[in-house]
Amino acid sequence: MNLVLRQATPADHAEVRRITREAYLHAGHFTADHPYMSVLEDVEHRAEHAEVWVAEASGAVVAAVTLTFAGRPYSEIAVDNELEFRMLAVDPAVQGGGIGRVVVRRVIEHAQSLPAIRAISITSATFMGRAHALYESLGFQRVPKRDWYVPGEDVLLWVFRLELQR
């Protein structure tokens, strides 16, 4: 698959917002009025405080992901020497074709190019079974001791981690 992963530009923000919204709604993870949807949709804020990346196929943006590091505003779980990725979303119109897998592989490759990064971490809600299967198939392992609850809610989030091979 000829997929280009690159940092998003402001011109990409509307498409990132659309893809992220539609992907999360299509999967049934949240309803349109859930408070987290406003976080997912605020691409401008995300881009200001983290790295928003897009995946392009044939000149069209088909996926987006956010990269962050320990101590940064969008980091939920990263510790020193970890890259954390969040908000992975593939346009529902092209889901099922392996784009999510390619994006995660490219994130792994990017992390391996960063000398200080030794691992990648991700948080995933317990109900996101397809995501869990993807992460585990790429070598990520559950780290139950780092699992956490969404503040003020009874929603358990699992942590997955991939130790990078150098």
Tab-separated table of N, CA, C and O in Angstrom, residues 56-166:
chain	number	residue	atom	x	y	z
A	56	GLU	N	-1.723	9.759	3.880
A	56	GLU	CA	-2.281	10.093	2.571
A	56	GLU	C	-2.146	8.901	1.638
A	56	GLU	O	-1.111	8.245	1.602
A	57	ALA	N	-3.211	8.644	0.900
A	57	ALA	CA	-3.188	7.628	-0.157
A	57	ALA	C	-3.749	8.286	-1.407
A	57	ALA	O	-4.843	8.865	-1.368
A	58	SER	N	-3.010	8.238	-2.474
A	58	SER	CA	-3.423	8.858	-3.742
A	58	SER	C	-3.817	10.320	-3.565
A	58	SER	O	-4.792	10.790	-4.141
A	59	GLY	N	-3.074	11.027	-2.712
A	59	GLY	CA	-3.303	12.449	-2.517
A	59	GLY	C	-4.429	12.814	-1.574
A	59	GLY	O	-4.671	13.983	-1.329
A	60	ALA	N	-5.122	11.814	-1.025
A	60	ALA	CA	-6.230	12.081	-0.101
A	60	ALA	C	-5.858	11.647	1.311
A	60	ALA	O	-5.255	10.586	1.510
A	61	VAL	N	-6.218	12.463	2.301
A	61	VAL	CA	-5.992	12.098	3.698
A	61	VAL	C	-6.989	11.005	4.059
A	61	VAL	O	-8.199	11.163	3.875
A	62	VAL	N	-6.462	9.879	4.562
A	62	VAL	CA	-7.319	8.734	4.890
A	62	VAL	C	-7.237	8.324	6.357
A	62	VAL	O	-8.019	7.489	6.815
A	63	ALA	N	-6.277	8.902	7.089
A	63	ALA	CA	-6.126	8.555	8.501
A	63	ALA	C	-5.367	9.665	9.206
A	63	ALA	O	-4.693	10.490	8.571
A	64	ALA	N	-5.476	9.663	10.531
A	64	ALA	CA	-4.765	10.640	11.354
A	64	ALA	C	-4.380	9.997	12.676
A	64	ALA	O	-5.034	9.058	13.136
A	65	VAL	N	-3.319	10.524	13.268
A	65	VAL	CA	-2.848	10.044	14.564
A	65	VAL	C	-2.116	11.197	15.240
A	65	VAL	O	-1.563	12.071	14.570
A	66	THR	N	-2.126	11.202	16.555
A	66	THR	CA	-1.446	12.231	17.325
A	66	THR	C	-0.286	11.605	18.084
A	66	THR	O	-0.460	10.571	18.731
A	67	LEU	N	0.881	12.237	17.998
A	67	LEU	CA	2.083	11.771	18.687
A	67	LEU	C	2.441	12.768	19.771
A	67	LEU	O	2.377	13.984	19.557
A	68	THR	N	2.867	12.245	20.923
A	68	THR	CA	3.263	13.111	22.022
A	68	THR	C	4.305	12.397	22.867
A	68	THR	O	4.602	11.221	22.654
A	69	PHE	N	4.854	13.115	23.816
A	69	PHE	CA	5.942	12.600	24.634
A	69	PHE	C	5.674	12.937	26.104
A	69	PHE	O	4.866	13.815	26.417
A	70	ALA	N	6.389	12.279	26.997
A	70	ALA	CA	6.222	12.476	28.440
A	70	ALA	C	6.276	13.955	28.806
A	70	ALA	O	7.109	14.703	28.290
A	71	GLY	N	5.353	14.359	29.664
A	71	GLY	CA	5.344	15.725	30.161
A	71	GLY	C	4.685	16.746	29.266
A	71	GLY	O	4.544	17.904	29.653
A	72	ARG	N	4.256	16.348	28.082
A	72	ARG	CA	3.592	17.293	27.175
A	72	ARG	C	2.089	17.270	27.436
A	72	ARG	O	1.541	16.292	27.929
A	73	PRO	N	1.388	18.359	27.055
A	73	PRO	CA	-0.038	18.471	27.390
A	73	PRO	C	-0.924	17.304	26.926
A	73	PRO	O	-1.874	16.961	27.613
A	74	TYR	N	-0.637	16.693	25.797
A	74	TYR	CA	-1.501	15.623	25.309
A	74	TYR	C	-1.039	14.241	25.752
A	74	TYR	O	-1.634	13.239	25.394
A	75	SER	N	-0.007	14.190	26.545
A	75	SER	CA	0.470	12.909	27.044
A	75	SER	C	-0.383	12.469	28.233
A	75	SER	O	-0.571	13.214	29.182
A	76	GLU	N	-0.901	11.264	28.128
A	76	GLU	CA	-1.675	10.695	29.233
A	76	GLU	C	-0.840	9.707	30.031
A	76	GLU	O	-0.998	9.607	31.240
A	77	ILE	N	0.030	8.969	29.356
A	77	ILE	CA	0.713	7.869	30.027
A	77	ILE	C	2.199	7.759	29.733
A	77	ILE	O	2.892	6.982	30.389
A	78	ALA	N	2.713	8.482	28.753
A	78	ALA	CA	4.124	8.329	28.386
A	78	ALA	C	5.031	8.657	29.561
A	78	ALA	O	4.789	9.602	30.310
A	79	VAL	N	6.051	7.839	29.703
A	79	VAL	CA	7.105	8.107	30.674
A	79	VAL	C	8.343	8.473	29.867
A	79	VAL	O	8.344	8.407	28.640
A	80	ASP	N	9.400	8.865	30.555
A	80	ASP	CA	10.627	9.243	29.854
A	80	ASP	C	11.028	8.171	28.850
A	80	ASP	O	10.901	6.973	29.128
A	81	ASN	N	11.507	8.596	27.720
A	81	ASN	CA	11.987	7.734	26.636
A	81	ASN	C	10.878	6.946	25.940
A	81	ASN	O	11.155	5.934	25.294
A	82	GLU	N	9.630	7.419	26.059
A	82	GLU	CA	8.514	6.799	25.349
A	82	GLU	C	7.852	7.819	24.430
A	82	GLU	O	7.693	8.980	24.797
A	83	LEU	N	7.473	7.364	23.258
A	83	LEU	CA	6.587	8.105	22.385
A	83	LEU	C	5.192	7.545	22.658
A	83	LEU	O	5.034	6.328	22.782
A	84	GLU	N	4.236	8.415	22.805
A	84	GLU	CA	2.844	7.981	22.996
A	84	GLU	C	2.054	8.393	21.763
A	84	GLU	O	2.219	9.504	21.269
A	85	PHE	N	1.241	7.479	21.247
A	85	PHE	CA	0.344	7.904	20.177
A	85	PHE	C	-1.076	7.763	20.644
A	85	PHE	O	-1.411	6.937	21.476
A	86	ARG	N	-1.908	8.659	20.122
A	86	ARG	CA	-3.304	8.762	20.547
A	86	ARG	C	-4.179	9.076	19.347
A	86	ARG	O	-3.710	9.528	18.320
A	87	MET	N	-5.464	8.893	19.545
A	87	MET	CA	-6.475	9.360	18.599
A	87	MET	C	-6.249	8.848	17.180
A	87	MET	O	-6.471	9.567	16.214
A	88	LEU	N	-5.827	7.607	17.067
A	88	LEU	CA	-5.676	6.987	15.752
A	88	LEU	C	-7.059	6.841	15.134
A	88	LEU	O	-7.972	6.295	15.761
A	89	ALA	N	-7.222	7.344	13.933
A	89	ALA	CA	-8.520	7.268	13.256
A	89	ALA	C	-8.304	7.038	11.766
A	89	ALA	O	-7.491	7.711	11.141
A	90	VAL	N	-9.054	6.072	11.240
A	90	VAL	CA	-9.038	5.786	9.807
A	90	VAL	C	-10.421	6.126	9.260
A	90	VAL	O	-11.443	5.761	9.863
A	91	ASP	N	-10.445	6.810	8.137
A	91	ASP	CA	-11.710	7.170	7.500
A	91	ASP	C	-12.565	5.910	7.340
A	91	ASP	O	-12.104	4.926	6.756
A	92	PRO	N	-13.790	5.899	7.866
A	92	PRO	CA	-14.636	4.710	7.744
A	92	PRO	C	-14.827	4.230	6.299
A	92	PRO	O	-15.025	3.039	6.064
A	93	ALA	N	-14.712	5.148	5.331
A	93	ALA	CA	-14.886	4.775	3.923
A	93	ALA	C	-13.801	3.817	3.433
A	93	ALA	O	-13.998	3.121	2.433
A	94	VAL	N	-12.658	3.780	4.139
A	94	VAL	CA	-11.554	2.916	3.701
A	94	VAL	C	-11.082	1.957	4.790
A	94	VAL	O	-10.039	1.319	4.654
A	95	GLN	N	-11.845	1.851	5.867
A	95	GLN	CA	-11.469	0.926	6.936
A	95	GLN	C	-11.514	-0.512	6.435
A	95	GLN	O	-12.261	-0.847	5.526
A	96	GLY	N	-10.690	-1.343	7.068
A	96	GLY	CA	-10.666	-2.756	6.721
A	96	GLY	C	-9.641	-3.101	5.660
A	96	GLY	O	-9.457	-4.264	5.325
A	97	GLY	N	-8.949	-2.097	5.151
A	97	GLY	CA	-7.958	-2.335	4.101
A	97	GLY	C	-6.523	-2.329	4.595
A	97	GLY	O	-5.604	-2.322	3.788
A	98	GLY	N	-6.316	-2.290	5.905
A	98	GLY	CA	-4.971	-2.340	6.457
A	98	GLY	C	-4.317	-0.992	6.688
A	98	GLY	O	-3.140	-0.929	7.051
A	99	ILE	N	-5.054	0.089	6.514
A	99	ILE	CA	-4.464	1.422	6.684
A	99	ILE	C	-4.033	1.655	8.131
A	99	ILE	O	-2.940	2.165	8.384
A	100	GLY	N	-4.854	1.268	9.095
A	100	GLY	CA	-4.489	1.429	10.503
A	100	GLY	C	-3.191	0.712	10.822
A	100	GLY	O	-2.317	1.250	11.518
A	101	ARG	N	-3.034	-0.500	10.299
A	101	ARG	CA	-1.814	-1.286	10.516
A	101	ARG	C	-0.599	-0.561	9.923
A	101	ARG	O	0.445	-0.459	10.561
A	102	VAL	N	-0.739	-0.035	8.713
A	102	VAL	CA	0.372	0.680	8.084
A	102	VAL	C	0.721	1.928	8.891
A	102	VAL	O	1.906	2.222	9.113
A	103	VAL	N	-0.278	2.649	9.359
A	103	VAL	CA	-0.015	3.860	10.150
A	103	VAL	C	0.752	3.502	11.415
A	103	VAL	O	1.761	4.142	11.747
A	104	VAL	N	0.323	2.468	12.130
A	104	VAL	CA	1.019	2.097	13.365
A	104	VAL	C	2.443	1.640	13.043
A	104	VAL	O	3.387	1.991	13.754
A	105	ARG	N	2.627	0.897	11.963
A	105	ARG	CA	3.990	0.497	11.566
A	105	ARG	C	4.856	1.728	11.285
A	105	ARG	O	6.032	1.773	11.649
A	106	ARG	N	4.285	2.737	10.625
A	106	ARG	CA	5.046	3.961	10.330
A	106	ARG	C	5.358	4.730	11.614
A	106	ARG	O	6.420	5.341	11.736
A	107	VAL	N	4.442	4.711	12.575
A	107	VAL	CA	4.712	5.336	13.872
A	107	VAL	C	5.880	4.612	14.542
A	107	VAL	O	6.772	5.252	15.117
A	108	ILE	N	5.895	3.294	14.451
A	108	ILE	CA	6.998	2.514	15.026
A	108	ILE	C	8.311	2.897	14.342
A	108	ILE	O	9.321	3.140	15.018
A	109	GLU	N	8.307	2.969	13.026
A	109	GLU	CA	9.511	3.359	12.288
A	109	GLU	C	9.981	4.756	12.703
A	109	GLU	O	11.183	4.993	12.888
A	110	HIS	N	9.032	5.674	12.843
A	110	HIS	CA	9.377	7.037	13.261
A	110	HIS	C	10.002	7.009	14.656
A	110	HIS	O	11.035	7.650	14.895
A	111	ALA	N	9.397	6.277	15.567
A	111	ALA	CA	9.923	6.187	16.932
A	111	ALA	C	11.339	5.622	16.927
A	111	ALA	O	12.207	6.088	17.682
A	112	GLN	N	11.592	4.631	16.073
A	112	GLN	CA	12.925	4.040	15.994
A	112	GLN	C	13.961	5.031	15.475
A	112	GLN	O	15.145	4.888	15.751
A	113	SER	N	13.516	6.056	14.758
A	113	SER	CA	14.446	7.064	14.245
A	113	SER	C	14.787	8.125	15.287
A	113	SER	O	15.660	8.959	15.047
A	114	LEU	N	14.115	8.102	16.413
A	114	LEU	CA	14.348	9.088	17.473
A	114	LEU	C	15.268	8.469	18.518
A	114	LEU	O	14.852	7.575	19.256
A	115	PRO	N	16.521	8.919	18.601
A	115	PRO	CA	17.511	8.261	19.460
A	115	PRO	C	17.110	8.107	20.932
A	115	PRO	O	17.458	7.120	21.567
A	116	ALA	N	16.378	9.058	21.467
A	116	ALA	CA	16.033	9.002	22.891
A	116	ALA	C	14.840	8.091	23.190
A	116	ALA	O	14.579	7.764	24.346
A	117	ILE	N	14.123	7.677	22.167
A	117	ILE	CA	12.907	6.894	22.377
A	117	ILE	C	13.232	5.406	22.417
A	117	ILE	O	13.832	4.865	21.503
A	118	ARG	N	12.794	4.769	23.493
A	118	ARG	CA	13.048	3.340	23.699
A	118	ARG	C	11.789	2.494	23.602
A	118	ARG	O	11.868	1.266	23.508
A	119	ALA	N	10.613	3.154	23.646
A	119	ALA	CA	9.353	2.399	23.622
A	119	ALA	C	8.227	3.303	23.140
A	119	ALA	O	8.368	4.525	23.088
A	120	ILE	N	7.122	2.658	22.786
A	120	ILE	CA	5.904	3.364	22.379
A	120	ILE	C	4.796	2.909	23.311
A	120	ILE	O	4.679	1.711	23.617
A	121	SER	N	3.975	3.848	23.739
A	121	SER	CA	2.843	3.499	24.593
A	121	SER	C	1.552	4.044	23.987
A	121	SER	O	1.558	5.011	23.241
A	122	ILE	N	0.472	3.372	24.320
A	122	ILE	CA	-0.859	3.799	23.882
A	122	ILE	C	-1.874	3.383	24.929
A	122	ILE	O	-1.738	2.337	25.564
A	123	THR	N	-2.883	4.213	25.081
A	123	THR	CA	-4.027	3.896	25.930
A	123	THR	C	-5.179	3.511	25.026
A	123	THR	O	-5.380	4.122	23.978
A	124	SER	N	-5.938	2.518	25.439
A	124	SER	CA	-7.092	2.095	24.654
A	124	SER	C	-8.206	1.685	25.612
A	124	SER	O	-7.955	0.963	26.578
A	125	ALA	N	-9.410	2.150	25.332
A	125	ALA	CA	-10.553	1.779	26.180
A	125	ALA	C	-10.800	0.276	26.074
A	125	ALA	O	-10.550	-0.338	25.029
A	126	THR	N	-11.278	-0.304	27.135
A	126	THR	CA	-11.483	-1.757	27.179
A	126	THR	C	-12.419	-2.247	26.081
A	126	THR	O	-12.326	-3.398	25.667
A	127	PHE	N	-13.293	-1.383	25.576
A	127	PHE	CA	-14.266	-1.793	24.561
A	127	PHE	C	-13.736	-1.669	23.126
A	127	PHE	O	-14.457	-1.939	22.174
A	128	MET	N	-12.485	-1.293	22.953
A	128	MET	CA	-11.918	-1.103	21.613
A	128	MET	C	-11.171	-2.363	21.159
A	128	MET	O	-9.956	-2.359	20.906
A	129	GLY	N	-11.898	-3.445	21.031
A	129	GLY	CA	-11.323	-4.751	20.731
A	129	GLY	C	-10.524	-4.825	19.438
A	129	GLY	O	-9.474	-5.470	19.389
A	130	ARG	N	-11.014	-4.184	18.384
A	130	ARG	CA	-10.275	-4.212	17.101
A	130	ARG	C	-8.915	-3.550	17.249
A	130	ARG	O	-7.922	-4.030	16.700
A	131	ALA	N	-8.861	-2.461	17.995
A	131	ALA	CA	-7.588	-1.779	18.222
A	131	ALA	C	-6.638	-2.671	19.016
A	131	ALA	O	-5.451	-2.774	18.691
A	132	HIS	N	-7.161	-3.342	20.033
A	132	HIS	CA	-6.314	-4.225	20.849
A	132	HIS	C	-5.684	-5.306	19.982
A	132	HIS	O	-4.487	-5.605	20.105
A	133	ALA	N	-6.490	-5.901	19.113
A	133	ALA	CA	-5.987	-6.969	18.240
A	133	ALA	C	-4.885	-6.427	17.321
A	133	ALA	O	-3.865	-7.094	17.105
A	134	LEU	N	-5.070	-5.228	16.799
A	134	LEU	CA	-4.056	-4.617	15.944
A	134	LEU	C	-2.764	-4.411	16.720
A	134	LEU	O	-1.686	-4.822	16.274
A	135	TYR	N	-2.846	-3.776	17.880
A	135	TYR	CA	-1.644	-3.478	18.658
A	135	TYR	C	-0.905	-4.760	19.037
A	135	TYR	O	0.313	-4.847	18.884
A	136	GLU	N	-1.642	-5.741	19.515
A	136	GLU	CA	-1.013	-6.997	19.927
A	136	GLU	C	-0.365	-7.707	18.737
A	136	GLU	O	0.713	-8.284	18.864
A	137	SER	N	-0.990	-7.635	17.566
A	137	SER	CA	-0.415	-8.292	16.386
A	137	SER	C	0.896	-7.637	15.952
A	137	SER	O	1.708	-8.260	15.265
A	138	LEU	N	1.111	-6.387	16.369
A	138	LEU	CA	2.340	-5.673	16.028
A	138	LEU	C	3.367	-5.710	17.167
A	138	LEU	O	4.383	-5.022	17.099
A	139	GLY	N	3.092	-6.505	18.195
A	139	GLY	CA	4.053	-6.697	19.270
A	139	GLY	C	3.824	-5.897	20.533
A	139	GLY	O	4.576	-6.016	21.497
A	140	PHE	N	2.798	-5.063	20.561
A	140	PHE	CA	2.489	-4.320	21.783
A	140	PHE	C	1.989	-5.305	22.835
A	140	PHE	O	1.299	-6.275	22.513
A	141	GLN	N	2.332	-5.022	24.085
A	141	GLN	CA	1.888	-5.873	25.182
A	141	GLN	C	1.137	-5.043	26.204
A	141	GLN	O	1.467	-3.878	26.436
A	142	ARG	N	0.127	-5.655	26.795
A	142	ARG	CA	-0.617	-4.984	27.869
A	142	ARG	C	0.298	-4.726	29.054
A	142	ARG	O	1.163	-5.536	29.367
A	143	VAL	N	0.080	-3.592	29.692
A	143	VAL	CA	0.810	-3.240	30.909
A	143	VAL	C	-0.238	-2.903	31.966
A	143	VAL	O	-0.492	-1.722	32.257
A	144	PRO	N	-0.883	-3.932	32.540
A	144	PRO	CA	-1.995	-3.684	33.469
A	144	PRO	C	-1.663	-2.764	34.641
A	144	PRO	O	-2.536	-2.023	35.096
A	145	LYS	N	-0.420	-2.773	35.095
A	145	LYS	CA	-0.080	-1.908	36.236
A	145	LYS	C	-0.153	-0.423	35.878
A	145	LYS	O	-0.187	0.428	36.762
A	146	ARG	N	-0.204	-0.100	34.575
A	146	ARG	CA	-0.321	1.292	34.145
A	146	ARG	C	-1.735	1.653	33.688
A	146	ARG	O	-1.982	2.794	33.287
A	147	ASP	N	-2.660	0.691	33.723
A	147	ASP	CA	-4.056	0.984	33.370
A	147	ASP	C	-4.577	2.095	34.277
A	147	ASP	O	-4.117	2.271	35.410
A	148	TRP	N	-5.582	2.832	33.792
A	148	TRP	CA	-6.109	3.938	34.571
A	148	TRP	C	-7.567	4.199	34.207
A	148	TRP	O	-8.065	3.720	33.201
A	149	TYR	N	-8.244	4.930	35.060
A	149	TYR	CA	-9.649	5.281	34.845
A	149	TYR	C	-9.762	6.728	34.374
A	149	TYR	O	-9.017	7.595	34.835
A	150	VAL	N	-10.702	6.969	33.475
A	150	VAL	CA	-11.004	8.335	33.053
A	150	VAL	C	-11.480	9.079	34.298
A	150	VAL	O	-12.386	8.599	34.992
A	151	PRO	N	-10.874	10.222	34.603
A	151	PRO	CA	-11.287	10.966	35.797
A	151	PRO	C	-12.785	11.269	35.793
A	151	PRO	O	-13.340	11.728	34.800
A	152	GLY	N	-13.423	10.947	36.903
A	152	GLY	CA	-14.844	11.229	37.067
A	152	GLY	C	-15.772	10.247	36.376
A	152	GLY	O	-16.986	10.430	36.392
A	153	GLU	N	-15.217	9.206	35.738
A	153	GLU	CA	-16.052	8.221	35.043
A	153	GLU	C	-15.612	6.815	35.439
A	153	GLU	O	-14.494	6.603	35.890
A	154	ASP	N	-16.482	5.869	35.204
A	154	ASP	CA	-16.160	4.472	35.488
A	154	ASP	C	-15.708	3.781	34.198
A	154	ASP	O	-16.238	2.745	33.813
A	155	VAL	N	-14.729	4.396	33.516
A	155	VAL	CA	-14.227	3.878	32.249
A	155	VAL	C	-12.754	3.513	32.435
A	155	VAL	O	-11.913	4.388	32.651
A	156	LEU	N	-12.477	2.211	32.364
A	156	LEU	CA	-11.114	1.728	32.502
A	156	LEU	C	-10.401	1.806	31.158
A	156	LEU	O	-10.951	1.405	30.127
A	157	LEU	N	-9.194	2.327	31.191
A	157	LEU	CA	-8.368	2.419	29.990
A	157	LEU	C	-7.151	1.510	30.164
A	157	LEU	O	-6.476	1.546	31.189
A	158	TRP	N	-6.918	0.698	29.146
A	158	TRP	CA	-5.772	-0.207	29.159
A	158	TRP	C	-4.571	0.471	28.528
A	158	TRP	O	-4.703	1.242	27.569
A	159	VAL	N	-3.400	0.121	29.010
A	159	VAL	CA	-2.161	0.621	28.437
A	159	VAL	C	-1.463	-0.528	27.713
A	159	VAL	O	-1.354	-1.641	28.235
A	160	PHE	N	-1.014	-0.232	26.500
A	160	PHE	CA	-0.223	-1.155	25.694
A	160	PHE	C	1.135	-0.494	25.466
A	160	PHE	O	1.219	0.722	25.323
A	161	ARG	N	2.181	-1.319	25.402
A	161	ARG	CA	3.533	-0.781	25.231
A	161	ARG	C	4.326	-1.688	24.291
A	161	ARG	O	4.200	-2.915	24.346
A	162	LEU	N	5.139	-1.060	23.464
A	162	LEU	CA	6.039	-1.781	22.573
A	162	LEU	C	7.457	-1.334	22.883
A	162	LEU	O	7.787	-0.144	22.738
A	163	GLU	N	8.274	-2.254	23.315
A	163	GLU	CA	9.696	-1.989	23.527
A	163	GLU	C	10.352	-2.004	22.134
A	163	GLU	O	10.170	-2.961	21.382
A	164	LEU	N	11.060	-0.953	21.798
A	164	LEU	CA	11.670	-0.872	20.472
A	164	LEU	C	12.925	-1.725	20.387
A	164	LEU	O	13.718	-1.791	21.337
A	165	GLN	N	13.090	-2.364	19.250
A	165	GLN	CA	14.288	-3.163	18.972
A	165	GLN	C	15.280	-2.289	18.233
A	165	GLN	O	14.952	-1.751	17.195
A	166	ARG	N	16.456	-2.159	18.740
A	166	ARG	CA	17.467	-1.306	18.108
A	166	ARG	C	18.594	-2.157	17.571
A	166	ARG	O	18.994	-3.122	18.087
